[in-house]
Amino acid sequence: MVKNDESIVIKNVEKRYYTDKGSVLALDNFNASIRKGEFVCLLGPSGCGKSTLLWALGGLHNVTKGEIIIDGSIVTKPRDDIGFVFQDNNLLPWRTIIKNVLLPFEIKNLDIKKYMDHINNLFKVTNLKGCENKYPAELSGGMQQRAAIIRALSCDPSLLLLDEPFGSLDALTKEEMHDLLLKLWHGTKKTICFVTHNIEEAVFLADRIFMMTPRPGHLQEIFNVDLPRPRKISTKTKTEFLNIVDNIRNAIGRSGDFLQ
Ligand SMILES: Nc1ncnc2c1ncn2[C@@H]1O[C@H](COP(=O)(O)OP(=O)(O)OP(=O)(O)O)[C@@H](O)[C@H]1O
Ligand SMILES: [Mg+2]
């Protein structure tokens, strides 16, 4: 039974990869649902199937059992109302930033004019105004990730999927990116599914954290993060924050499965 506020329902999902060396069961019997406008973090050890699940949510590959339902429709292919930020930023080095941002419009044959004000505003809020005609190599790592976020938001999607988008950034830049992402989310209330294997990052960002088991990944436990918003750097020193981090650490039994 799908409840009204459930924007995403993941039902009995299995994903098995077939290779010439045999098959790999990446996800097994994964069940969960995500509410409209919710910020969910998928947390789990390396190789547990986080990217696999995100790709399935984005319709970038099919599941081998079960189904994913978004706004009442079973996902079978990529949708125009989903933005994706990949594990590496995937900017094409031979295209300028604006041409990278506009690539999805070219692929989908969408009318760019309708979105230009929105895109210009994204350049402004991400502090990349003036970088439109630069090439990715001329930008820092943090700037490239911001450009990837602009590209993902350019079609004004209702669902944003982010796969460890800040994993390669230094600590200070990562904090700036968290702040930016939360501001964008507060302003638009898009549904966000954010993959990470960093517990503090998940607690700082999420409304709820879906903790996955090691491969084959399924949902081990859901943690509610009832910390007040807007969240600030000082949130990370609050007892409530540290308690949730501790609860999660205890749940994974300090097994060392999580790389920080
Ligand atoms: N195309 C593929 N073909 C075969 N096996 C794959 C393929 N993609 C992923 N896998 C395997 O599926 C499992 C889950 O991979 P996935 O990339 O989803 O993990 P992850 O949780 O995102 O890991 P990480 O945190 O390291 O990014 C791994 O064992 C991986 O080797
Ligand atoms: Mg991954």
mmCIF file of C-alpha atoms and ligand atoms in Angstrom:
data_model
loop_
_atom_site.group_PDB
_atom_site.id
_atom_site.type_symbol
_atom_site.label_atom_id
_atom_site.label_comp_id
_atom_site.label_asym_id
_atom_site.label_seq_id
_atom_site.Cartn_x
_atom_site.Cartn_y
_atom_site.Cartn_z
ATOM 1 C CA MET A 1 0.000 0.000 0.000
ATOM 2 C CA VAL A 2 1.605 3.308 -1.097
ATOM 3 C CA LYS A 3 0.991 6.166 1.345
ATOM 4 C CA ASN A 4 0.297 9.637 -0.074
ATOM 5 C CA ASP A 5 3.477 11.278 1.143
ATOM 6 C CA GLU A 6 5.691 8.441 -0.125
ATOM 7 C CA SER A 7 7.513 9.679 -3.172
ATOM 8 C CA ILE A 8 9.741 6.608 -3.566
ATOM 9 C CA VAL A 9 8.961 2.998 -2.706
ATOM 10 C CA ILE A 10 11.698 0.365 -2.974
ATOM 11 C CA LYS A 11 10.085 -3.064 -2.857
ATOM 12 C CA ASN A 12 11.951 -6.375 -2.463
ATOM 13 C CA VAL A 13 14.728 -5.126 -4.704
ATOM 14 C CA GLU A 14 17.443 -7.508 -5.824
ATOM 15 C CA LYS A 15 20.273 -6.557 -8.169
ATOM 16 C CA ARG A 16 22.551 -9.243 -9.506
ATOM 17 C CA TYR A 17 25.373 -8.385 -11.903
ATOM 18 C CA TYR A 18 26.277 -11.011 -14.482
ATOM 19 C CA THR A 19 29.870 -11.105 -15.659
ATOM 20 C CA ASP A 20 31.939 -13.601 -17.647
ATOM 21 C CA LYS A 21 33.438 -14.767 -14.317
ATOM 22 C CA GLY A 22 30.029 -15.471 -12.730
ATOM 23 C CA SER A 23 27.454 -13.329 -10.972
ATOM 24 C CA VAL A 24 27.582 -10.869 -8.061
ATOM 25 C CA LEU A 25 24.594 -10.328 -5.796
ATOM 26 C CA ALA A 26 24.878 -6.616 -4.967
ATOM 27 C CA LEU A 27 21.435 -5.973 -3.415
ATOM 28 C CA ASP A 28 19.122 -8.510 -1.832
ATOM 29 C CA ASN A 29 15.562 -7.930 -0.658
ATOM 30 C CA PHE A 30 15.968 -4.189 -0.130
ATOM 31 C CA ASN A 31 12.776 -2.544 1.180
ATOM 32 C CA ALA A 32 12.341 1.124 2.078
ATOM 33 C CA SER A 33 10.338 4.214 1.253
ATOM 34 C CA ILE A 34 11.245 7.883 1.061
ATOM 35 C CA ARG A 35 8.841 10.768 1.648
ATOM 36 C CA LYS A 36 8.417 13.785 -0.610
ATOM 37 C CA GLY A 37 10.875 16.531 0.308
ATOM 38 C CA GLU A 38 12.828 14.254 2.610
ATOM 39 C CA PHE A 39 16.641 14.232 2.877
ATOM 40 C CA VAL A 40 17.725 10.595 3.171
ATOM 41 C CA CYS A 41 21.318 9.393 3.448
ATOM 42 C CA LEU A 42 22.254 5.873 2.355
ATOM 43 C CA LEU A 43 25.084 4.786 4.609
ATOM 44 C CA GLY A 44 27.046 1.588 4.265
ATOM 45 C CA PRO A 45 30.496 0.047 3.846
ATOM 46 C CA SER A 46 32.347 0.075 0.543
ATOM 47 C CA GLY A 47 30.908 -2.450 -1.896
ATOM 48 C CA CYS A 48 27.569 -2.888 -0.070
ATOM 49 C CA GLY A 49 25.549 -1.716 -3.075
ATOM 50 C CA LYS A 50 24.944 2.005 -2.422
ATOM 51 C CA SER A 51 25.791 3.123 -5.968
ATOM 52 C CA THR A 52 23.928 0.109 -7.322
ATOM 53 C CA LEU A 53 20.761 1.224 -5.524
ATOM 54 C CA LEU A 54 21.196 4.862 -6.578
ATOM 55 C CA TRP A 55 21.640 3.866 -10.234
ATOM 56 C CA ALA A 56 18.474 1.795 -9.969
ATOM 57 C CA LEU A 57 16.593 4.759 -8.439
ATOM 58 C CA GLY A 58 17.789 6.891 -11.340
ATOM 59 C CA GLY A 59 16.651 4.294 -13.884
ATOM 60 C CA LEU A 60 20.232 3.922 -15.107
ATOM 61 C CA HIS A 61 20.035 0.144 -14.791
ATOM 62 C CA ASN A 62 17.293 -2.387 -14.088
ATOM 63 C CA VAL A 63 16.868 -4.416 -10.915
ATOM 64 C CA THR A 64 16.766 -8.210 -11.249
ATOM 65 C CA LYS A 65 13.842 -8.683 -8.790
ATOM 66 C CA GLY A 66 11.330 -6.397 -7.104
ATOM 67 C CA GLU A 67 10.525 -2.863 -8.175
ATOM 68 C CA ILE A 68 11.138 0.802 -7.515
ATOM 69 C CA ILE A 69 8.129 3.096 -7.706
ATOM 70 C CA ILE A 70 8.562 6.857 -7.987
ATOM 71 C CA ASP A 71 5.458 9.046 -7.778
ATOM 72 C CA GLY A 72 3.295 6.045 -8.617
ATOM 73 C CA SER A 73 5.239 4.781 -11.665
ATOM 74 C CA ILE A 74 7.605 1.818 -11.794
ATOM 75 C CA VAL A 75 11.114 2.957 -12.767
ATOM 76 C CA THR A 76 12.243 1.308 -16.006
ATOM 77 C CA LYS A 77 14.386 4.048 -17.562
ATOM 78 C CA PRO A 78 15.899 7.468 -16.714
ATOM 79 C CA ARG A 79 13.335 10.204 -15.973
ATOM 80 C CA ASP A 80 13.519 13.910 -16.728
ATOM 81 C CA ASP A 81 12.564 14.844 -13.167
ATOM 82 C CA ILE A 82 15.654 13.252 -11.573
ATOM 83 C CA GLY A 83 19.051 14.929 -11.198
ATOM 84 C CA PHE A 84 22.172 12.813 -10.629
ATOM 85 C CA VAL A 85 25.554 13.779 -9.168
ATOM 86 C CA PHE A 86 28.006 10.930 -9.729
ATOM 87 C CA GLN A 87 30.800 9.619 -7.515
ATOM 88 C CA ASP A 88 33.310 11.531 -9.646
ATOM 89 C CA ASN A 89 31.977 14.755 -11.155
ATOM 90 C CA ASN A 90 31.818 13.377 -14.726
ATOM 91 C CA LEU A 91 32.339 16.805 -16.304
ATOM 92 C CA LEU A 92 33.503 16.476 -19.903
ATOM 93 C CA PRO A 93 36.962 18.106 -20.018
ATOM 94 C CA TRP A 94 36.601 19.367 -23.592
ATOM 95 C CA ARG A 95 33.377 21.278 -22.895
ATOM 96 C CA THR A 96 33.141 24.544 -20.961
ATOM 97 C CA ILE A 97 31.184 24.558 -17.702
ATOM 98 C CA ILE A 98 28.075 26.064 -19.292
ATOM 99 C CA LYS A 99 28.269 23.525 -22.125
ATOM 100 C CA ASN A 100 28.552 20.736 -19.546
ATOM 101 C CA VAL A 101 25.524 22.121 -17.713
ATOM 102 C CA LEU A 102 23.529 22.302 -20.923
ATOM 103 C CA LEU A 103 24.471 18.789 -22.082
ATOM 104 C CA PRO A 104 21.352 17.110 -20.576
ATOM 105 C CA PHE A 105 19.195 19.602 -22.518
ATOM 106 C CA GLU A 106 20.937 18.639 -25.761
ATOM 107 C CA ILE A 107 20.542 14.915 -25.022
ATOM 108 C CA LYS A 108 16.876 15.242 -24.058
ATOM 109 C CA ASN A 109 16.187 17.842 -26.743
ATOM 110 C CA LEU A 110 14.636 20.218 -24.189
ATOM 111 C CA ASP A 111 13.980 23.922 -24.664
ATOM 112 C CA ILE A 112 16.984 25.577 -22.955
ATOM 113 C CA LYS A 113 15.424 29.080 -23.002
ATOM 114 C CA LYS A 114 12.757 28.104 -20.464
ATOM 115 C CA TYR A 115 15.448 27.169 -17.935
ATOM 116 C CA MET A 116 18.091 29.884 -18.512
ATOM 117 C CA ASP A 117 16.933 32.160 -15.630
ATOM 118 C CA HIS A 118 16.936 29.162 -13.295
ATOM 119 C CA ILE A 119 20.436 28.118 -14.465
ATOM 120 C CA ASN A 120 21.815 31.660 -14.123
ATOM 121 C CA ASN A 121 20.461 31.739 -10.589
ATOM 122 C CA LEU A 122 22.178 28.417 -9.810
ATOM 123 C CA PHE A 123 25.506 29.882 -10.987
ATOM 124 C CA LYS A 124 24.867 32.789 -8.621
ATOM 125 C CA VAL A 125 23.953 30.779 -5.514
ATOM 126 C CA THR A 126 26.816 28.327 -6.019
ATOM 127 C CA ASN A 127 29.222 31.255 -6.425
ATOM 128 C CA LEU A 128 30.288 30.147 -9.916
ATOM 129 C CA LYS A 129 29.123 33.264 -11.746
ATOM 130 C CA GLY A 130 31.903 34.177 -14.188
ATOM 131 C CA CYS A 131 33.051 30.563 -14.573
ATOM 132 C CA GLU A 132 30.537 29.660 -17.287
ATOM 133 C CA ASN A 133 33.090 29.728 -20.101
ATOM 134 C CA LYS A 134 35.957 28.098 -18.229
ATOM 135 C CA TYR A 135 36.953 24.475 -18.745
ATOM 136 C CA PRO A 136 36.718 21.956 -15.846
ATOM 137 C CA ALA A 137 40.531 21.763 -15.543
ATOM 138 C CA GLU A 138 40.590 25.511 -14.772
ATOM 139 C CA LEU A 139 38.391 24.974 -11.677
ATOM 140 C CA SER A 140 39.265 23.596 -8.228
ATOM 141 C CA GLY A 141 37.798 20.268 -7.036
ATOM 142 C CA GLY A 142 35.101 22.043 -5.007
ATOM 143 C CA MET A 143 34.182 24.290 -7.944
ATOM 144 C CA GLN A 144 33.911 21.241 -10.225
ATOM 145 C CA GLN A 145 31.558 19.558 -7.740
ATOM 146 C CA ARG A 146 29.465 22.744 -7.596
ATOM 147 C CA ALA A 147 29.303 22.688 -11.407
ATOM 148 C CA ALA A 148 28.152 19.052 -11.255
ATOM 149 C CA ILE A 149 25.431 20.116 -8.788
ATOM 150 C CA ILE A 150 24.314 22.918 -11.145
ATOM 151 C CA ARG A 151 24.115 20.367 -13.976
ATOM 152 C CA ALA A 152 22.038 17.999 -11.822
ATOM 153 C CA LEU A 153 19.663 20.806 -10.790
ATOM 154 C CA SER A 154 19.527 22.508 -14.194
ATOM 155 C CA CYS A 155 16.271 20.812 -15.299
ATOM 156 C CA ASP A 156 14.742 21.655 -11.883
ATOM 157 C CA PRO A 157 14.273 17.959 -10.921
ATOM 158 C CA SER A 158 12.009 16.970 -8.041
ATOM 159 C CA LEU A 159 14.430 14.223 -6.952
ATOM 160 C CA LEU A 160 18.177 14.683 -6.536
ATOM 161 C CA LEU A 161 20.435 11.613 -6.290
ATOM 162 C CA LEU A 162 23.992 12.231 -5.076
ATOM 163 C CA ASP A 163 26.640 9.500 -4.981
ATOM 164 C CA GLU A 164 29.405 10.414 -2.502
ATOM 165 C CA PRO A 165 29.656 13.786 -4.231
ATOM 166 C CA PHE A 166 32.142 15.315 -1.788
ATOM 167 C CA GLY A 167 34.274 12.257 -1.042
ATOM 168 C CA SER A 168 37.402 13.634 -2.681
ATOM 169 C CA LEU A 169 37.225 17.148 -1.209
ATOM 170 C CA ASP A 170 39.253 18.501 1.701
ATOM 171 C CA ALA A 171 37.476 18.955 5.047
ATOM 172 C CA LEU A 172 36.884 22.722 4.758
ATOM 173 C CA THR A 173 35.581 22.575 1.187
ATOM 174 C CA LYS A 174 33.364 19.649 2.193
ATOM 175 C CA GLU A 175 31.811 21.765 4.973
ATOM 176 C CA GLU A 176 31.133 24.577 2.491
ATOM 177 C CA MET A 177 29.488 22.087 0.140
ATOM 178 C CA HIS A 178 27.296 20.705 2.950
ATOM 179 C CA ASP A 179 26.178 24.243 3.725
ATOM 180 C CA LEU A 180 25.435 24.949 0.061
ATOM 181 C CA LEU A 181 23.520 21.713 -0.442
ATOM 182 C CA LEU A 182 21.380 22.286 2.664
ATOM 183 C CA LYS A 183 20.639 25.866 1.553
ATOM 184 C CA LEU A 184 19.584 24.648 -1.903
ATOM 185 C CA TRP A 185 17.431 21.973 -0.293
ATOM 186 C CA HIS A 186 15.792 24.391 2.188
ATOM 187 C CA GLY A 187 14.995 26.698 -0.723
ATOM 188 C CA THR A 188 13.430 24.052 -2.957
ATOM 189 C CA LYS A 189 12.413 21.111 -0.723
ATOM 190 C CA LYS A 190 13.413 18.579 -3.347
ATOM 191 C CA THR A 191 13.616 14.958 -2.279
ATOM 192 C CA ILE A 192 17.280 14.055 -1.811
ATOM 193 C CA CYS A 193 18.935 10.659 -1.615
ATOM 194 C CA PHE A 194 22.611 11.092 -0.710
ATOM 195 C CA VAL A 195 25.102 8.215 -0.613
ATOM 196 C CA THR A 196 27.976 8.284 1.830
ATOM 197 C CA HIS A 197 30.099 6.001 3.979
ATOM 198 C CA ASN A 198 30.865 8.834 6.384
ATOM 199 C CA ILE A 199 28.721 8.694 9.544
ATOM 200 C CA GLU A 200 29.189 12.361 10.577
ATOM 201 C CA GLU A 201 28.315 13.558 7.083
ATOM 202 C CA ALA A 202 25.113 11.476 7.108
ATOM 203 C CA VAL A 203 24.048 12.736 10.553
ATOM 204 C CA PHE A 204 24.759 16.364 9.634
ATOM 205 C CA LEU A 205 22.713 16.266 6.436
ATOM 206 C CA ALA A 206 19.890 13.755 6.793
ATOM 207 C CA ASP A 207 16.355 13.600 8.124
ATOM 208 C CA ARG A 208 16.736 9.819 8.132
ATOM 209 C CA ILE A 209 19.699 7.525 7.598
ATOM 210 C CA PHE A 210 19.250 4.156 5.915
ATOM 211 C CA MET A 211 22.062 1.973 7.181
ATOM 212 C CA MET A 212 22.878 -0.893 4.840
ATOM 213 C CA THR A 213 24.404 -4.281 5.592
ATOM 214 C CA PRO A 214 27.643 -5.364 3.873
ATOM 215 C CA ARG A 215 27.040 -6.964 0.446
ATOM 216 C CA PRO A 216 24.531 -8.178 -0.528
ATOM 217 C CA GLY A 217 23.124 -4.879 0.697
ATOM 218 C CA HIS A 218 19.770 -4.579 2.353
ATOM 219 C CA LEU A 219 18.365 -2.208 4.913
ATOM 220 C CA GLN A 220 19.814 -2.990 8.347
ATOM 221 C CA GLU A 221 18.370 -0.116 10.349
ATOM 222 C CA ILE A 222 16.832 3.340 9.950
ATOM 223 C CA PHE A 223 18.076 6.208 12.144
ATOM 224 C CA ASN A 224 15.913 9.314 12.599
ATOM 225 C CA VAL A 225 17.957 12.495 12.873
ATOM 226 C CA ASP A 226 15.767 14.894 14.852
ATOM 227 C CA LEU A 227 18.358 17.666 15.042
ATOM 228 C CA PRO A 228 16.947 21.177 14.511
ATOM 229 C CA ARG A 229 17.415 22.921 11.173
ATOM 230 C CA PRO A 230 19.052 24.953 9.809
ATOM 231 C CA ARG A 231 22.115 22.977 10.833
ATOM 232 C CA LYS A 232 25.387 24.811 11.367
ATOM 233 C CA ILE A 233 28.988 23.799 11.933
ATOM 234 C CA SER A 234 28.302 24.157 15.675
ATOM 235 C CA THR A 235 25.638 21.401 15.355
ATOM 236 C CA LYS A 236 28.515 18.917 15.138
ATOM 237 C CA THR A 237 29.634 19.686 18.693
ATOM 238 C CA LYS A 238 26.171 19.244 20.249
ATOM 239 C CA THR A 239 25.554 16.254 22.512
ATOM 240 C CA GLU A 240 22.500 15.222 20.459
ATOM 241 C CA PHE A 241 24.638 15.058 17.299
ATOM 242 C CA LEU A 242 27.386 13.063 19.003
ATOM 243 C CA ASN A 243 24.816 10.673 20.503
ATOM 244 C CA ILE A 244 23.380 9.801 17.080
ATOM 245 C CA VAL A 245 26.890 9.285 15.669
ATOM 246 C CA ASP A 246 27.606 7.022 18.636
ATOM 247 C CA ASN A 247 24.376 5.041 18.170
ATOM 248 C CA ILE A 248 25.298 4.368 14.560
ATOM 249 C CA ARG A 249 28.845 3.395 15.477
ATOM 250 C CA ASN A 250 27.491 0.978 18.072
ATOM 251 C CA ALA A 251 25.079 -0.473 15.528
ATOM 252 C CA ILE A 252 27.891 -1.345 13.174
ATOM 253 C CA GLY A 253 29.772 -2.829 16.092
ATOM 254 C CA ARG A 254 32.890 -0.757 15.395
ATOM 255 C CA SER A 255 33.588 -3.467 12.862
ATOM 256 C CA GLY A 256 35.906 -1.296 10.784
ATOM 257 C CA ASP A 257 33.698 -1.885 7.757
ATOM 258 C CA PHE A 258 33.239 1.850 7.298
ATOM 259 C CA LEU A 259 36.040 3.843 5.793
ATOM 260 C CA GLN A 260 35.997 7.451 6.986
HETATM 261 N N1 LIG B 1 28.974 -3.453 -13.376
HETATM 262 C C1 LIG B 1 29.263 -4.338 -12.426
HETATM 263 N N2 LIG B 1 29.529 -5.622 -12.743
HETATM 264 C C2 LIG B 1 29.795 -6.532 -11.781
HETATM 265 N N3 LIG B 1 29.819 -6.252 -10.456
HETATM 266 C C3 LIG B 1 29.562 -4.998 -10.095
HETATM 267 C C4 LIG B 1 29.283 -3.965 -11.057
HETATM 268 N N4 LIG B 1 29.057 -2.808 -10.391
HETATM 269 C C5 LIG B 1 29.222 -3.096 -9.082
HETATM 270 N N5 LIG B 1 29.511 -4.392 -8.905
HETATM 271 C C6 LIG B 1 29.718 -5.090 -7.622
HETATM 272 O O1 LIG B 1 28.535 -4.913 -6.844
HETATM 273 C C7 LIG B 1 28.862 -4.662 -5.488
HETATM 274 C C8 LIG B 1 28.235 -3.337 -5.071
HETATM 275 O O2 LIG B 1 28.902 -2.299 -5.789
HETATM 276 P P1 LIG B 1 28.561 -0.756 -5.563
HETATM 277 O O3 LIG B 1 29.404 0.017 -6.505
HETATM 278 O O4 LIG B 1 27.101 -0.570 -5.632
HETATM 279 O O5 LIG B 1 29.042 -0.545 -4.044
HETATM 280 P P2 LIG B 1 29.127 0.811 -3.177
HETATM 281 O O6 LIG B 1 28.400 0.537 -1.901
HETATM 282 O O7 LIG B 1 28.691 1.956 -3.988
HETATM 283 O O8 LIG B 1 30.685 0.887 -2.859
HETATM 284 P P3 LIG B 1 31.645 2.192 -2.705
HETATM 285 O O9 LIG B 1 31.322 2.773 -1.341
HETATM 286 O O10 LIG B 1 33.016 1.610 -2.739
HETATM 287 O O11 LIG B 1 31.365 3.126 -3.823
HETATM 288 C C9 LIG B 1 30.379 -4.701 -5.402
HETATM 289 O O12 LIG B 1 30.764 -5.992 -4.960
HETATM 290 C C10 LIG B 1 30.843 -4.466 -6.812
HETATM 291 O O13 LIG B 1 32.061 -5.098 -7.060
HETATM 292 MG MG MG B 2 29.684 3.627 -4.766
#
